[in-house]
Steps between C-alpha positions, in 0.01 A plus 500: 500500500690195380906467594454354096384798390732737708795259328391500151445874534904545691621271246345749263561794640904421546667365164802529276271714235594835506178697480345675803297295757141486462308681736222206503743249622647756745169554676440147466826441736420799715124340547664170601696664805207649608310162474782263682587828736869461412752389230604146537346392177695850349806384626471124459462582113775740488785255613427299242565742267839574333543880670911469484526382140267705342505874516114583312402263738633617861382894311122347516569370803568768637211712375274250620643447833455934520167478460454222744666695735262801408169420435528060687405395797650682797687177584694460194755730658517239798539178257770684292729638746670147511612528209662844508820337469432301203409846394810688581691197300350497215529893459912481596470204195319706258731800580824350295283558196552881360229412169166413487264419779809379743555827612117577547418199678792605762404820558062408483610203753727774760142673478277245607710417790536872600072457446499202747757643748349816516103380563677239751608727713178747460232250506245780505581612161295271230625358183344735289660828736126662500474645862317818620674798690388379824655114455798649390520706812442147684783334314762740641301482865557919528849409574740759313798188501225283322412749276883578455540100417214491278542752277943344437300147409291651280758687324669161435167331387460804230884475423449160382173572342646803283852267428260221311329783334812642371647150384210362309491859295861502458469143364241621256589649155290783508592635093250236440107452611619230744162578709285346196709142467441208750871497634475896599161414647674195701716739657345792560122338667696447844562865541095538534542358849820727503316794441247422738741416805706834401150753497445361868837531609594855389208607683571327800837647528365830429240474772810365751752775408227792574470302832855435581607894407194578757683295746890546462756748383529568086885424564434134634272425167683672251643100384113481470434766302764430276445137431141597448554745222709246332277235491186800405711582159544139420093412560416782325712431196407159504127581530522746184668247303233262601218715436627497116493163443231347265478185750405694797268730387181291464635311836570687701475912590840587648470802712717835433730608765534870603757717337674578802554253804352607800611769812555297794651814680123620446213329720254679289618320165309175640210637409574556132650130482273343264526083546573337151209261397565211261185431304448177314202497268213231470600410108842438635441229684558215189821670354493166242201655268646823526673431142188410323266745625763828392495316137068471497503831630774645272317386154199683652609766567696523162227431293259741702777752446575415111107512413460878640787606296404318179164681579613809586703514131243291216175559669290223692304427134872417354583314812219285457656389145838666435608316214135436353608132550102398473550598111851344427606193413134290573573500877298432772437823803572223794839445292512842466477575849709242606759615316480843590507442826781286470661772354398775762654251773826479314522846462390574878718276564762627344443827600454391854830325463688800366323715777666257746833513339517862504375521884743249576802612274444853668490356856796300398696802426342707800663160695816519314549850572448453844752197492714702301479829766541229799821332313673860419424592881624143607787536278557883614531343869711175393725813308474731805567163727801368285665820520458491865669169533762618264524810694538274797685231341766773417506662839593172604742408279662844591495443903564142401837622341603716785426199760747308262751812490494576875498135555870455274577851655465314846680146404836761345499664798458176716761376265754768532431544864637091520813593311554755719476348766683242324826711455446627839514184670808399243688840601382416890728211453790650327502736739491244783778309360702868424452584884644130599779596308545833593446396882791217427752741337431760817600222710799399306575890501432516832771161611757665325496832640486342837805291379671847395413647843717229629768483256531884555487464843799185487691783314454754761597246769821447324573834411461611879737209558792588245418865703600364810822285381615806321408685840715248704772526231527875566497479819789233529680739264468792701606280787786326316645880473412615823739188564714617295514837622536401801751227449712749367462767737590265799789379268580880517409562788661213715772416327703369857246243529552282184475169676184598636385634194661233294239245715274720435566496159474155440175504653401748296569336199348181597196773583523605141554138386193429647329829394615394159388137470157707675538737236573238228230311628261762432584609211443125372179589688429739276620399201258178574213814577571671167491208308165394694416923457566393089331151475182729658560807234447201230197337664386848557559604156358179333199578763443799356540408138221204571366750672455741189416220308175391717423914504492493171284218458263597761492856275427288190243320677355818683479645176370227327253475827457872412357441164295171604313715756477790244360281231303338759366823694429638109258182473364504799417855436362470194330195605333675785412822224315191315364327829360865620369561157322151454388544839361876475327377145376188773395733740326707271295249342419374837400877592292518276338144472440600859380848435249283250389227701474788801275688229331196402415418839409823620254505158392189641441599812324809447279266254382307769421802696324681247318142469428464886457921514204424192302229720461717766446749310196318353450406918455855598283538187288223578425612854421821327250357276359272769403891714195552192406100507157500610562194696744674723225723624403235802872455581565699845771501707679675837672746555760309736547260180558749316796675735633168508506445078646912488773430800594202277511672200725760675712253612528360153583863348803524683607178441448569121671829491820276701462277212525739225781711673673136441397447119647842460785412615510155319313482197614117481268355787151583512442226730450732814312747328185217314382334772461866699321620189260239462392568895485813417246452264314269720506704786330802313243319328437366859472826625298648183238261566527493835407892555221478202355198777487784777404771310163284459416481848650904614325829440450657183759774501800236689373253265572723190844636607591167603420306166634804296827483671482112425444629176818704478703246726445267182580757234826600688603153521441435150707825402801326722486188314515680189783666551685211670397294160676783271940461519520948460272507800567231753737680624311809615185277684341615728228328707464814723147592388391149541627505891315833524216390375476165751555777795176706389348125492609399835370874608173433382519141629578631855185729492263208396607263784231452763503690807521229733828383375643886604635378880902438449534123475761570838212622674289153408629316789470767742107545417431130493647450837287856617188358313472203676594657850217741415271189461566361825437800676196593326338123560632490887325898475216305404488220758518773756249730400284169475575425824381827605175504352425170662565638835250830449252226338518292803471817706220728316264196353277242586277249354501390135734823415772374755476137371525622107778739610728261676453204199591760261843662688542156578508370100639801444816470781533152338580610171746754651730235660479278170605803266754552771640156490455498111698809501783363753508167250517738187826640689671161546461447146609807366828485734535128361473617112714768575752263684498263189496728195742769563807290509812750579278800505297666777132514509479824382677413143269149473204791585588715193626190245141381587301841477239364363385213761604760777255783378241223521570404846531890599132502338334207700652595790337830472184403427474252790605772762228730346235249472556404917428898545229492284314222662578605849350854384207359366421253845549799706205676308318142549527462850409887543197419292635755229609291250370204246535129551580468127811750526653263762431196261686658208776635708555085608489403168721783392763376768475193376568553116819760673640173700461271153698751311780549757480133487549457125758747506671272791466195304643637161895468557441208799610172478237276466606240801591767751356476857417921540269414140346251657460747858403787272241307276348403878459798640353606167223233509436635912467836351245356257302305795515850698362691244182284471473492859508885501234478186273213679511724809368847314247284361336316806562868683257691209261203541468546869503847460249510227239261687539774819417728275210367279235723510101396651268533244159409730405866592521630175185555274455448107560851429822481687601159360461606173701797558781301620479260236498788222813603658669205530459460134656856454766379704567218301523595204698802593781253661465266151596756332779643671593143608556489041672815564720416752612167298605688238742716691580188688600345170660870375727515800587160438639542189642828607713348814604197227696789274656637757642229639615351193663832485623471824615152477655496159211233363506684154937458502443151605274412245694634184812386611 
């Protein structure tokens, strides 16, 4: 094909008229991809066009570019994804426009890219989405997360898909026959390929669901199932409008959806899913002549339909010539007939036309009613909705109010609690000043009473002073008239001594002159003392008065202090009555804001434990489900694995019940009791499985008890949860039935572990170190008994016999002293391994941490001690002439596979570049040498002895040759056929010895864990 041709037929295709695009210049484009094997010549057209300025144009764009991507080459996707961009920006453009196409060239352009991301990133989906059930399997690689990831991008592709469905019919007004005019038909041919993608899609996500719900829990899909049955009401609205339409009917045949969406939570409902096929007719194919061929076919059908009637009613004679227009008015009958049939058209037509009318007027209505029943319902929910928000808007208003009133409630009491404190700061510093005051006028108070105390005690000095000169005045008195008394009685008395007495006199008097001027003297004394006593009395008095004076003040201000502290206590009191109440309203808020947020968090809390308790809830269920899966029927296990998963699970019980003895006692923080939950879960889904693995490989009847106790372990566990997942009974969980179940479990394991593994792990080292000593003596047994036979050999035979004997003890004393320096070697080792692996414990702990690899030695070592009695059994019975050749051969290879295993077991936990290895693996190799020696020996011995034996035929006649020879064939075929026999118990015991020892040696443990 020409690029001309493809261009004329693009330019075509895409232009500004706005009728639909013709499906011959559509397949012209789509033929041109498929010819170049891309779409550069597409594309190169395209950005020439005006797609941003014209919206009919980037509409036909788009519905050409659809089909491209449909039915086109498979590299048009490849050429176009470079222009996803330009994509995306154009559709954000055409998105500012609300009318017309703008809106529908957004949302058809947000679809294509969805188209192109969505086939980029599953390649194996084609354009056209037609895949079988098995390539749709292979798209999601039987990977659940693919299939998970699948089905979400398909639920976006048909998202888009159904969101330019509903936009182009919302555009279109449906009161009138919009499907019938060529601007309905521009719009509405795109949603062929619309229909098409969305028949493939809703099956494919109805084929993925029933897979996914096979795989997962209904909880984890339930966003699934919901956005499914969504987007099934919206496709199967859309495809019963679409069915209606007059455009689509000769088109296209849209399929019907079923009534009800289907049962996921049902496997068996796949089977009634019925895929939705879109069927587009031949005739459809050139939608342009559709117009012409309805009218051709119309007027046919009209007149067909108006000549039976007019038949029917006047008779085919009258029909012939209704109007007996041969006989009027000189006509001709071909004008006649003309004219008549002119006249049937009309009327068919008319008819036809009225017929149409009526059809259409009554599907009109039947449309109108259904708009009108969807508007009252939408208008019923935008009622129901608007009282809703009113509802709300007035709830919110009301709490709105209350913030605002608690809020000013808040800011008076802030306020008043400022002024308060305010007044009490103001009255702190009255009172300050008060008590400055107060302290100066008790110091005042106090100077002047200590200036009293002295005055008073001035006065009291004085007064004890006048006491004294009034004392002394007394006294001189009293001895003035003692003088006097005296001076008289003398005068009396002695009257012949004047002279003397005269003297005397005069000294008297100058004694009383002096005593006067003394007496005179201190009487001025105590005049000078009065008037000092006097001049105190005033200072004393005026002391006093200022005295008073300052009492009274300091009463004034005490009482004025009085009030202040009164006034002041009163405030403080009442201010601490207002502080206590603000604060007890405070600390009652904050109660119960706490007692809220406590609430709140403890609702929280047990939210994300009911959340945590419901995924291992769904856990526990799982491993449930997983017991009747038939692909857990080849799962086996151990029973040592499984004490080890029921210990744990023990272990994790009473952690758990720890955990919720702490959420009990604070429903705040969960975060102790989750994580122990979530083990829990674990650990018993572990241990379901776990035991349903051994059951498969123990008896019948331990294998029943033991999976229906797994059974019940599960159910018990999932009773727990339940109850720890509901607030009236998470207090009163109990996981005690679960913990008695894991016992029984652990009973039944116990009884299923293999026999060999019954010898107390202390008692490992003890055997190992008794096996091996057993060895020794059994092989230097050996050498001697050896040595004994080849001393009676020596002694009783001659010849050939004596030379056969003494090669064979020889070979055979040989392999002796290699086994016995294998075994020595084997020692070393061991001791080495020992030395180097136990660390701080003794050999008898690194024995039973490393039961395994010490059974295994205790096994070798046994079987080489046997096998050196065996063999030195079996020469004994050679040398005697008793026994077989071959027994002695297959006792030396038997000692030889014994040594290779003790060697193996050796080797497992030695280092690779130690020196006893190296010692061991060459004393193995000598073993190996000895043992062929032994073999080589046997065999040269039963040659020798064979060829001493052969038998001389010369003497014999026919008869008796043919006798012999008919036996020998007897023979023969008597020792082929137990020689058959003999293999297969050979190959029986084999197998046999192989189960036992992987008993024995824990092979079947090792293997599943």
């Amino acid at each position: 094909m020409e690029a001309g041709k493809m261009t004329v037929s693009i330019n075509k295709a895409i232009n500004t008229q706005e009728v639909a695009v013709k499906e011959k210049h559509a397949r012209t484009c789509i033929l041109g991809t498929h010819h170049e094997k891309g779409a550069q010549t597409f594309w190169s057209v395209v950005n020439r066009l005006p797609l941003s300025g014209n919206a009919v144009l980037c509409w036909k764009f788009c519905h050409v570019f659809h089909k491209l991507l449909r039915d086109g080459h498979s590299n048009v996707l490849k050429d176009s994804v470079r222009y996803k961009n330009e994509l995306s920006d154009m559709s954000r453009m055409w998105g500012h426009l609300s009318e017309g196409y703008g809106q529908l060239c957004s949302i058809y352009l947000k679809l294509l890219r969805t188209k192109m991301e969505f086939h980029t990133k599953n390649p194996r989906f084609p354009g056209n989405l037609q895949m079988s059930d098995r390539q749709l399997d292979e798209a999601g690689e039987n990977d659940v997360n693919n299939f998970f990831q699948l089905t979400v991008e398909m639920f976006d592709y048909l998202e888009c898909e159904l969101n330019l469905f509903q936009t182009v019919f919302s555009s279109l007004d449906m009161s009138r026959s919009v499907s019938v005019t060529a601007a309905g038909q521009c719009r509405l041919a795109p949603l062929i390929q619309v229909i098409l993608d969305c028949s493939h899609l809703y099956d494919y996500t109805v084929k993925l669901l029933f897979k996914l719900h096979s795989c997962l829990p209904a909880d984890t899909l339930q966003g699934h199932r919901d956005r499914f049955l969504e987007q099934f009401r919206k496709l199967k609205d859309l495809f019963y409008r679409s069915s209606n339409l007059q455009y689509f009917k000769r088109l296209i045949q849209i399929p019907q959806l079923p009534e009800n969406p289907p049962n996921f939570l049902r496997a068996s409902a796949l089977s009634e899913h019925i895929s939705p096929v879109v069927v587009i007719p031949a005739e459809a194919s050139s939608p342009d002549s559709e117009p012409i061929t309805d009218l051709v076919e119309m007027e046919t059908a009209s007149q067909s339909l108006f000549d039976n009637k007019f038949d029917d009613i006047f008779g085919s004679s009258f029909s012939s010539d209704p109007f007996n227009f041969n006989s009027q008015n000189g006509m001709n009958k071909d004008d006649k007939d003309r004219l008549i049939e002119q006249l049937y058209r009309e009327i068919g037509a008319l008819k036809e036309e009225l017929e149409s009318f009526k059809a259409e007027s009554e599907r009109r209505g039947l449309q109108l009613r259904g708009r009108i029943s969807e508007l009252e319902a939408e208008l019923a929910e935008q009622r129901h909705l608007k009282q809703q928000a009113l509802d709300d808007s007035e709830f919110l208003r009301t709490e709105l109010e209350e913030l605002k009133k608690q809020r000013e409630d808040t800011e008076k009491a802030q306020r008043s609690l400022t002024e308060i404190e305010r007044r009490a700061q103001a009255n702190e510093q009255r009172y300050s000043k008060l008590k400055e005051k107060y302290s100066e006028l008790v110091q005042n108070h106090a100077d002047l009473l200590r200036k009293n105390a002295e005055v008073t005690k001035q006065v009291t000095v004085a007064r004890q002073a006048q006491g004294d000169v009034e004392r002394e005045k007394k006294e001189l008195e009293d001895s003035f008239q003692r003088v006097s008394e005296q001076s008289q009685r003398k005068s009396q008395e002695q009257a012949e001594v004047l002279e003397t007495l005269k003297r005397e006199l005069a000294a008297s008097k100058q004694e009383l002159q002096v005593l006067q001027g003394t007496l005179e003297t201190s009487m001025q004394a105590g005049a000078e003392q009065n008037a000092r006593i006097a001049g105190l009395e005033q200072e004393r008095d005026s002391l006093s008065h200022a005295a008073a004076q300052h009492s009274k003040e300091l009463a004034a201000l005490q009482a004025e202090l009085q009030q202040l502290q009164d006034v002041l206590s009163s405030e403080k009191e009442s201010n601490r009555k207002q502080l206590e109440t603000l604060q007890t309203q405070l600390q009652d808020k904050q109660e119960a804001a706490e007692r809220t947020l406590q609430q709140r968090r403890a609702e929280e809390q047990f939210a994300l434990l009911q959340g945590s308790v419901q995924e291992a809830e769904r856990m526990v269920q799982d491993a449930l489900g997983r017991l009747e899966d038939p692909a857990h029927i080849s799962c086996t296990g151990s029973a040592d694995y499984l004490l080890s998963r029921t210990s744990a699970a023990s272990e994790c019980i009473e952690r758990l019940q720890d955990a919720h003895s702490k959420y009990l006692a604070n429903r705040t923080d969960v975060s102790a009791l989750l994580p122990c939950v979530a083990l829990f879960a674990h650990l018993i889904s572990d241990t379901i499985l776990q035991g349903s693995a051994t059951s498969h490989m123990a008896p019948m009847e331990p294998a029943d008890r033991l999976l229906e106790t797994c059974k019940q372990c599960g159910s018990e566990a999932i009773s727990y949860l339940s109850s720890l997942q509901d607030p009236g009974s998470v207090a009163s969980a109990d996981c005690t039935a679960v913990t008695d179940c894991l016992r029984r479990i652990s009973t039944i394991g116990e009884e299923l572990r293999p026999r060999g593994l019954d010898v107390e792990q202390e008692e490992l080292g003890d055997l190992v170190d008794k096996e091996m000593a057993a060895t020794s003596a059994a092989i230097e047994t050996a050498a001697a008994r050896i040595e004994e036979m080849l001393s009676k050999a020596r002694a009783g035979d001659t010849g050939v016999k004596l030379e056969v004997n003494e090669r064979i003890l020889g070979s055979c004393t040989g392999l002796m002293q290699a086994i016995q320096v294998l075994v020595l070697a084997s020692k070393d080792l061991q001791r080495e391994i020992v030395e180097s692996g136990r660390g701080a414990a003794s050999p008898k702990e690194f024995y039973a941490k490393n039961s395994r690899w010490t059974e295994g030695l205790i096994s070798a070592s046994k079987a080489v001690g046997w096998g050196a009695t065996v063999m030195v059994d079996a020469a004994d019975l050679v040398v005697q002439g008793k026994g077989k050749f071959e027994e002695l051969m297959v006792c030396s290879h038997e000692i030889a596979a014994s040594t290779a295993q003790l060697v193996a077991a050796s080797k497992v936990k030695a280092d690779k570049d130690s020196t006893n290895l190296s010692k061991l693996q060459q004393a193995s190799r000598s073993v190996n040498q000895a043992t062929a020696g032994v073999v080589a020996s046997t065999k040269s011995g039963k040659s020798q002895i064979e060829e001493k034996d052969s038998m001389d035929f010369s003497s014999m006649t026919l008869t008796q040759i043919k006798r012999q020879e008919m036996d020998s064939q007897v023979r023969v075929l008597e020792l082929e056929n137990q020689l058959q026999k003999e293999r297969q118990k050979l190959g029986e015991l084999r197998k046999k010895h192989y189960e036992l020892a992987g008993v024995a040696e824990g092979w079947e443990e090792d293997g599943t864990d």
